[in-house]
Short mmCIF file of C-alpha atoms in Angstrom, two decimals:
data_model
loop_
_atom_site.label_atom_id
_atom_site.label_comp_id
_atom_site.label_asym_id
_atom_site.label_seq_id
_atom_site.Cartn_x
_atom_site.Cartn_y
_atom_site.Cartn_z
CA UNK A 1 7.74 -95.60 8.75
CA UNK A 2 10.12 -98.04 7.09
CA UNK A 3 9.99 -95.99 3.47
CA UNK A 4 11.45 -93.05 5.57
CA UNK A 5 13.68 -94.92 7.75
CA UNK A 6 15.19 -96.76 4.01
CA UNK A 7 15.67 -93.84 2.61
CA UNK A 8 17.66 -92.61 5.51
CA UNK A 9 19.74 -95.84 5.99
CA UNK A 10 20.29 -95.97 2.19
CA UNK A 11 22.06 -92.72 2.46
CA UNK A 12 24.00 -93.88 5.03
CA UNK A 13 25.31 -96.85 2.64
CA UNK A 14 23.24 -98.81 5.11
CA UNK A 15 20.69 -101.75 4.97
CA UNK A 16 17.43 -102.49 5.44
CA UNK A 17 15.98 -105.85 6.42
CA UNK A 18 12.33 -106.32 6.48
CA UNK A 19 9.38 -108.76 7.23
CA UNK A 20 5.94 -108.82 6.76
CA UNK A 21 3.43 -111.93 6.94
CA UNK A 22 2.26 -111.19 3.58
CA UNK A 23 4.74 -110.44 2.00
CA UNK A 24 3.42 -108.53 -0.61
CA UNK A 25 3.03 -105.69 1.66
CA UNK A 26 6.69 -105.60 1.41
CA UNK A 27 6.95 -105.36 -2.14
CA UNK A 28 7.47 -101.81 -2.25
CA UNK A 29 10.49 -101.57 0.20
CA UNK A 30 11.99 -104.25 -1.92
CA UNK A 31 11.83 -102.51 -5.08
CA UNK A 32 13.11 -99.93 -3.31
CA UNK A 33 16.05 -102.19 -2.10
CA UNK A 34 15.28 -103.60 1.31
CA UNK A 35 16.29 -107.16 1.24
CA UNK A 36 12.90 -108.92 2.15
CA UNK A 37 14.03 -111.58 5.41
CA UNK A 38 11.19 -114.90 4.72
CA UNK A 39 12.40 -116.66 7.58
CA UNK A 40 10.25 -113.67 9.53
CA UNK A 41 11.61 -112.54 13.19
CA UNK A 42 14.13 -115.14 13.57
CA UNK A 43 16.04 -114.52 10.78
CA UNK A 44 16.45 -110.70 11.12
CA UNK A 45 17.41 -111.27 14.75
CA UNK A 46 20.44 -113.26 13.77
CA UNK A 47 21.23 -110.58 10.94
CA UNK A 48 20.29 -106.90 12.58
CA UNK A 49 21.48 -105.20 15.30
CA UNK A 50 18.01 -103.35 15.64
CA UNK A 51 14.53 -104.97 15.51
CA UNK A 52 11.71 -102.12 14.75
CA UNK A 53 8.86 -104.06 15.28
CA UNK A 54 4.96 -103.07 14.86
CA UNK A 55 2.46 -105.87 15.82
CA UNK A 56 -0.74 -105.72 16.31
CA UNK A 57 -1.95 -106.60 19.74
CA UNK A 58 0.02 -107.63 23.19
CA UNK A 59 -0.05 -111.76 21.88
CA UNK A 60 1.45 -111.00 18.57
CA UNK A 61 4.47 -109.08 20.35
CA UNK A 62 5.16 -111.91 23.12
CA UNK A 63 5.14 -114.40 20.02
CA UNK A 64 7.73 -112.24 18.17
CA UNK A 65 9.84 -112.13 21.47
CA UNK A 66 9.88 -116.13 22.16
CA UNK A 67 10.72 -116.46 18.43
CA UNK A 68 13.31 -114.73 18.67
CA UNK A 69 14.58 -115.98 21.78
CA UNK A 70 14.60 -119.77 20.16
CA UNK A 71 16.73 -117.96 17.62
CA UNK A 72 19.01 -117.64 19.11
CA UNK A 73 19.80 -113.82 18.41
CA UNK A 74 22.82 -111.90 17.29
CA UNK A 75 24.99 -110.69 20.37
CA UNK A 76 23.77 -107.19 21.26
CA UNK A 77 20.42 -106.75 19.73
CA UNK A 78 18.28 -104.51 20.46
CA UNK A 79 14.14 -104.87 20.06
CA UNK A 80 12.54 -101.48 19.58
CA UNK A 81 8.68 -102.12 19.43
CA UNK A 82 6.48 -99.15 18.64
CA UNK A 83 2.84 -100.55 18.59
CA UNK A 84 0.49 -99.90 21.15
CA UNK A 85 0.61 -102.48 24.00
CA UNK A 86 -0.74 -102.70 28.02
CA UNK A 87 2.58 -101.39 29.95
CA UNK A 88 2.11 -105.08 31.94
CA UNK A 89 3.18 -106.80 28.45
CA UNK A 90 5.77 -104.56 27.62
CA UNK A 91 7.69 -105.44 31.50
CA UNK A 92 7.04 -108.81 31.03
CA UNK A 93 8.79 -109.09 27.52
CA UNK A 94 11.41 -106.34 28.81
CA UNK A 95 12.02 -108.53 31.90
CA UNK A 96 12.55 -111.66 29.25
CA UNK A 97 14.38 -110.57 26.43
CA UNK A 98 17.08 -108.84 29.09
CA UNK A 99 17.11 -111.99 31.18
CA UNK A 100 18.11 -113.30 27.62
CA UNK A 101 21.00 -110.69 26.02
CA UNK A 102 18.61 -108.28 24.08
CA UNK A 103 18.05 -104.74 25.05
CA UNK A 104 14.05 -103.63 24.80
CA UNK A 105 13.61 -100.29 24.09
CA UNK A 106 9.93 -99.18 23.71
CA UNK A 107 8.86 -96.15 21.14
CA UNK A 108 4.77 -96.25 20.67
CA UNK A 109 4.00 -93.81 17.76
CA UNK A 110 1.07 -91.21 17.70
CA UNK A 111 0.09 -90.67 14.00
CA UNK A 112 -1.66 -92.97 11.15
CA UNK A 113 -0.21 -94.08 8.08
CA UNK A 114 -0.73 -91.15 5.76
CA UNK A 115 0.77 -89.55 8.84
CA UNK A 116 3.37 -91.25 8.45
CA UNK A 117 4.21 -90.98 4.91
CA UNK A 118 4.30 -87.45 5.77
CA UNK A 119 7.13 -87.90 8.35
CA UNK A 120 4.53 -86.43 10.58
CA UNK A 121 4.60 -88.93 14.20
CA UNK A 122 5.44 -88.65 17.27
CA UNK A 123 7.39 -91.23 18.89
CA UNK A 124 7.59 -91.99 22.45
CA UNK A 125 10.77 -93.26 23.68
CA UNK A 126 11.77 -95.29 26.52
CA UNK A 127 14.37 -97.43 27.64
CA UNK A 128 17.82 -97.85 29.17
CA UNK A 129 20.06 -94.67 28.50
CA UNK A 130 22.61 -95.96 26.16
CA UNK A 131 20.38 -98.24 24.11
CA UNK A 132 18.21 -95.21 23.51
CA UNK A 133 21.11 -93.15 22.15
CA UNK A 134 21.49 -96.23 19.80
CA UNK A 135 17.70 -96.27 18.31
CA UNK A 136 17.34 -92.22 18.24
CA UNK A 137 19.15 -91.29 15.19
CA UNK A 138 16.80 -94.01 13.31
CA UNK A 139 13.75 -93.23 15.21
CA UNK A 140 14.75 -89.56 14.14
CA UNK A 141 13.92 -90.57 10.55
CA UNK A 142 10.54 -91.94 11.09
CA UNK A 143 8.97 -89.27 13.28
CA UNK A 144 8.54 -85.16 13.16
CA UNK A 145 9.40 -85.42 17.29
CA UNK A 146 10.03 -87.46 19.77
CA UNK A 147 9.28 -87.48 23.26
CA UNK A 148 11.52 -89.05 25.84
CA UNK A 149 9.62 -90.44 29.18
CA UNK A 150 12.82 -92.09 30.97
CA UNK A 151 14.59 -95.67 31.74
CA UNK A 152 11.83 -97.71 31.78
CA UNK A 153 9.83 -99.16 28.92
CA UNK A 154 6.51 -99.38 30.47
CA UNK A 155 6.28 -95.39 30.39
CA UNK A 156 6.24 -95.13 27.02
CA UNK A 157 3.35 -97.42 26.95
CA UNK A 158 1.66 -95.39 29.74
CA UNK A 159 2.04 -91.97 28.00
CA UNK A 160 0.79 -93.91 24.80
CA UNK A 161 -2.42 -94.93 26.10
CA UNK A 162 -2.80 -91.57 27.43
CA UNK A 163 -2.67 -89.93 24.39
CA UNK A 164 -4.80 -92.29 22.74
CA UNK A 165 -7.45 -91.93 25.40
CA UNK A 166 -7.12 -88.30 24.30
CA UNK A 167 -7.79 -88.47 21.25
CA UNK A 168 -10.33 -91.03 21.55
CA UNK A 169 -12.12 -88.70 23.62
CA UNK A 170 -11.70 -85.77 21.24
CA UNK A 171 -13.08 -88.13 18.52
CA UNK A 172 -16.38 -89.16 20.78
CA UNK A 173 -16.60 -85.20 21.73
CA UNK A 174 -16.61 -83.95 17.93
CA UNK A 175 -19.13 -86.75 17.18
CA UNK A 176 -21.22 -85.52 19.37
CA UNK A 177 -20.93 -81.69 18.85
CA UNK A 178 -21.81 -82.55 15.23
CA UNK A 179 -25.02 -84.34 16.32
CA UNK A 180 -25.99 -81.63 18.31
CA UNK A 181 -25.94 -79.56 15.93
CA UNK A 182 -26.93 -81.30 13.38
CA UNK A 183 -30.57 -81.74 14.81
CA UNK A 184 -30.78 -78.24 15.27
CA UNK A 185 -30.52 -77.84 11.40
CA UNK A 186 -26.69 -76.98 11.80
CA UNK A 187 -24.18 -78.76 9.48
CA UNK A 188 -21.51 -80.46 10.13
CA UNK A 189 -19.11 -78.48 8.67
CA UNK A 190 -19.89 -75.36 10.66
CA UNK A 191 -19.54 -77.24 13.72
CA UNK A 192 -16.06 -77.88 12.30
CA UNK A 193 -15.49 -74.57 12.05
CA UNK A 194 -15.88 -73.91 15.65
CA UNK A 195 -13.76 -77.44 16.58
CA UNK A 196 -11.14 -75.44 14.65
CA UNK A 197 -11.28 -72.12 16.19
CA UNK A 198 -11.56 -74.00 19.59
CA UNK A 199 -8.82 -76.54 18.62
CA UNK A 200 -5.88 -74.39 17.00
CA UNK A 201 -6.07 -76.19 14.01
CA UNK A 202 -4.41 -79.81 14.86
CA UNK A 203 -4.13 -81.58 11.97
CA UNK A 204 -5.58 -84.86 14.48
CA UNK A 205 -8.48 -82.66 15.10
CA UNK A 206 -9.03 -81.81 11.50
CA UNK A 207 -8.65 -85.22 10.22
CA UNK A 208 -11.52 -86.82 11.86
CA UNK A 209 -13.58 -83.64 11.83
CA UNK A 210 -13.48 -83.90 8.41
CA UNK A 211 -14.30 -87.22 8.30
CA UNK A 212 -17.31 -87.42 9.96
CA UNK A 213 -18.39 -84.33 8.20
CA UNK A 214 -18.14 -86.69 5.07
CA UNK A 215 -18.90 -89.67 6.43
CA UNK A 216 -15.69 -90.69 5.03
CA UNK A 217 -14.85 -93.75 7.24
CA UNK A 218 -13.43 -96.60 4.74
CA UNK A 219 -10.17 -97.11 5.05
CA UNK A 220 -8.00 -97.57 1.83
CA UNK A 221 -4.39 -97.72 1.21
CA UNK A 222 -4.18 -98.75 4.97
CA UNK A 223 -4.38 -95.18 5.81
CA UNK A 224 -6.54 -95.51 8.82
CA UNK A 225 -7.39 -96.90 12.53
CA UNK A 226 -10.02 -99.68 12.54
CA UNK A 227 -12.88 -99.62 14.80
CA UNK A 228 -10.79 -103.24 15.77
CA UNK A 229 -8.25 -101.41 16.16
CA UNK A 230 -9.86 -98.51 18.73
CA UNK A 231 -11.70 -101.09 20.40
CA UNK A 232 -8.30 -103.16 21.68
CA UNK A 233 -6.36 -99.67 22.34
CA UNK A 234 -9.27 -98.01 24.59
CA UNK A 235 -9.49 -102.21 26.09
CA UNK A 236 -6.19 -101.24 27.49
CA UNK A 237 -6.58 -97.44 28.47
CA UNK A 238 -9.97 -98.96 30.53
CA UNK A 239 -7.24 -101.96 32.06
CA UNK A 240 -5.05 -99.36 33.06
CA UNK A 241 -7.70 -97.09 34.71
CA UNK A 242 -9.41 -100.20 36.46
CA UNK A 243 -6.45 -101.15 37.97
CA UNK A 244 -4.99 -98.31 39.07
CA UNK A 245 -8.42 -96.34 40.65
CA UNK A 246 -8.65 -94.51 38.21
CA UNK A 247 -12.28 -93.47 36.54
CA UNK A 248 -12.20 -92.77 32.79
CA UNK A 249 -16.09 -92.32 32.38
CA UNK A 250 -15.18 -91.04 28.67
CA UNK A 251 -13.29 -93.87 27.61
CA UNK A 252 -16.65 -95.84 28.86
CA UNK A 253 -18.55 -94.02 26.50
CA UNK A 254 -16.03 -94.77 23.64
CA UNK A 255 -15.88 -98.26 24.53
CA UNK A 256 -19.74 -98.51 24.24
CA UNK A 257 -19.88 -96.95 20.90
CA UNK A 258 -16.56 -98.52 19.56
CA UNK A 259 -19.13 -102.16 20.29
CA UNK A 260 -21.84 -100.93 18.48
CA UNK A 261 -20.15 -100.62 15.32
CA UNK A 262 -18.68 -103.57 15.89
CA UNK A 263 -22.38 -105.06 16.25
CA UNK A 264 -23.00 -103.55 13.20
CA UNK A 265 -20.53 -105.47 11.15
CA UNK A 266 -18.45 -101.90 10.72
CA UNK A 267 -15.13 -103.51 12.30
CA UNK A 268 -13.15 -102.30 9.95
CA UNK A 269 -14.44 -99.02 9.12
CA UNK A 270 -11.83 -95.98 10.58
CA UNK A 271 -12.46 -95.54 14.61
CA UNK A 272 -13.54 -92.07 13.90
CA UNK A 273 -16.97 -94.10 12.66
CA UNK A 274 -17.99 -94.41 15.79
CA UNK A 275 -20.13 -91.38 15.17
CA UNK A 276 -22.28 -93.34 13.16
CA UNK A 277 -22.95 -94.64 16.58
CA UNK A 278 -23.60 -91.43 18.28
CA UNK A 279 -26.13 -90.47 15.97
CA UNK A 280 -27.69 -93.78 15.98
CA UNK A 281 -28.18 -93.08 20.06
CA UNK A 282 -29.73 -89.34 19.85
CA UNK A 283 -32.02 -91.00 16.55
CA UNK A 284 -33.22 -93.60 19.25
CA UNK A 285 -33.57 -90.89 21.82
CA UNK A 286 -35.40 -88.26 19.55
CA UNK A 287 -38.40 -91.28 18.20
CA UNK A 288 -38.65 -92.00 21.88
CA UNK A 289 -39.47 -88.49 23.15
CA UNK A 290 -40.21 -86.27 20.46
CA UNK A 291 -42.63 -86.95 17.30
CA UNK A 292 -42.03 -82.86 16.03
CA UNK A 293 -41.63 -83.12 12.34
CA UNK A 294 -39.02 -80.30 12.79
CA UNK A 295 -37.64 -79.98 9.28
CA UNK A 296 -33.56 -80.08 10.70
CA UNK A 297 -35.15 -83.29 12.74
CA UNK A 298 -36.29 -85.17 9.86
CA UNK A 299 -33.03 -84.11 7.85
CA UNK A 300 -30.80 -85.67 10.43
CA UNK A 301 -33.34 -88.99 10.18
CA UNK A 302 -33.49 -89.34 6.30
CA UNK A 303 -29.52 -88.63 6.32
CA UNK A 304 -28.69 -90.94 9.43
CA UNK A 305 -31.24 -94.01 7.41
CA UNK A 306 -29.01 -93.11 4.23
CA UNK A 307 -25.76 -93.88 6.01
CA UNK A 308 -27.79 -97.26 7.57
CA UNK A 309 -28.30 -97.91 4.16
#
């Protein structure tokens, strides 16, 4: 996201502060002349007249906001923060930082890293009218779309975890398909080629297809979800279903799986390893019914005690 939104400021004659807490991670916007800000939130919030912010869970995001609130910040700033965070968190730090002179404008993005390399998310916008206008033109350089949801910040949030949820759920259904079929002497990849005839082709859908065809699940270059990661966003999508009646028996399922990886020291494999998990279910659920030495049976057992291994 920032490479693309540099290279778009920097043709503007603009400039780019950043901040990362290792700041190594930063090293490549520098080179590329951002102007690296060590004293972290605080600083750029005196400095910049737009925060982009991407934390990692709800805590990390209230911390930035009372940060930047001891600051005290530049007259006028506005804090866009595009992570994935419970809608409750996002109007409590709305509520605060307006309270306090900064405008909050929220814009969650759907896509992973390499997606975004690619210029290829989606961002969800939403926030007061005229602060919006503000952010677009720079959210416009990050993302392939973006989606607005209205005047309040929480929405964003909503339609975030709702996508999520859906993709989540495409993940756990794939995983599953593949099993099937898989101890019926099917490969993986054929089942893929269904998914894809079903699917239209979505590069989302492809992406984790593929990677559970491969069992390609570790993550390098940051270009991935962690199973961490999955477990804290589907947390929230369960939150938000709990306490609004709503029943998300998929997102249960996830939720299970997402744990057993985690059990099984895989926390920081890619999300879309929860099909390890899957497999490791029907494997339980085939010794405890079935003893047929079905040759596409004892494939899918000597491959699933490889990928143990």
């Amino acid at each position: 996201m920032a490479t693309n939104l540099l290279q778009s400021l920097k043709a503007q004659g603009q400039t780019l502060h950043v901040y990362n807490r290792t700041e190594s991670k930063a090293q490549k916007l520098v080179d590329a002349g951002a102007i690296f800000e060590s004293g972290g939130p605080v600083a750029m919030a005196s400095k910049c007249n737009i925060i982009f912010s991407m934390t990692f869970d709800d805590q990390a995001l209230e911390e930035n906001i009372s940060k930047i609130l001891e600051g005290p910040p530049r007259q006028g700033l506005i804090y866009v923060e595009c992570s994935t965070v419970f809608p409750e968190t996002v109007k409590k730090v709305s509520t605060l930082s307006e309270a306090n002179g900064i405008a909050y404008v929220a814009c969650p993005v759907f896509g992973r890293p390499d997606a975004a390399k690619s210029k290829l998310l989606v961002g969800v916008l939403a926030g007061p009218s005229k602060h919006v206008e503000k952010v677009r033109p720079f959210v416009a350089a990050m993302t392939c779309r973006v989606l607005d949801v209205g005047v309040d910040p929480c929405l964003a949030n909503v339609d975030k975890l709702v996508g999520n949820f859906m993709i989540a759920g495409m993940i756990e259904l794939i995983a599953e398909a593949q099993t099937l079929g898989e101890v019926n002497g099917l490969e993986r990849s054929k089942v893929m080629e269904v998914v894809d005839l079903i699917f239209g082709g979505s590069h989302i859908v492809k992406g984790y297809g593929d990677r559970m065809v491969h069992d390609n699940f570790a993550i390098k270059d940051g270009c991935g979800f962690t199973v961490r990661g999955g477990l804290k966003d589907t947390g929230h999508i369960q939150r938000l279903a709990d306490e609004s009646g709503a029943k998300v028996p998929i997102n249960e399922t996830v939720v299970q799986h997402l744990k057993s990886q985690m059990a099984d020291g895989c926390a920081d494999l890619d999300w879309g390893s929860l099909a390890m998990a899957v497999r490791k279910v029907i494997s339980t659920l085939i010794d405890a019914v079935c003893t047929s030495n079905d040759k596409p049976i004892l494939l899918f057992r000597t491959q699933l005690t490889k990928n143990r291994e």
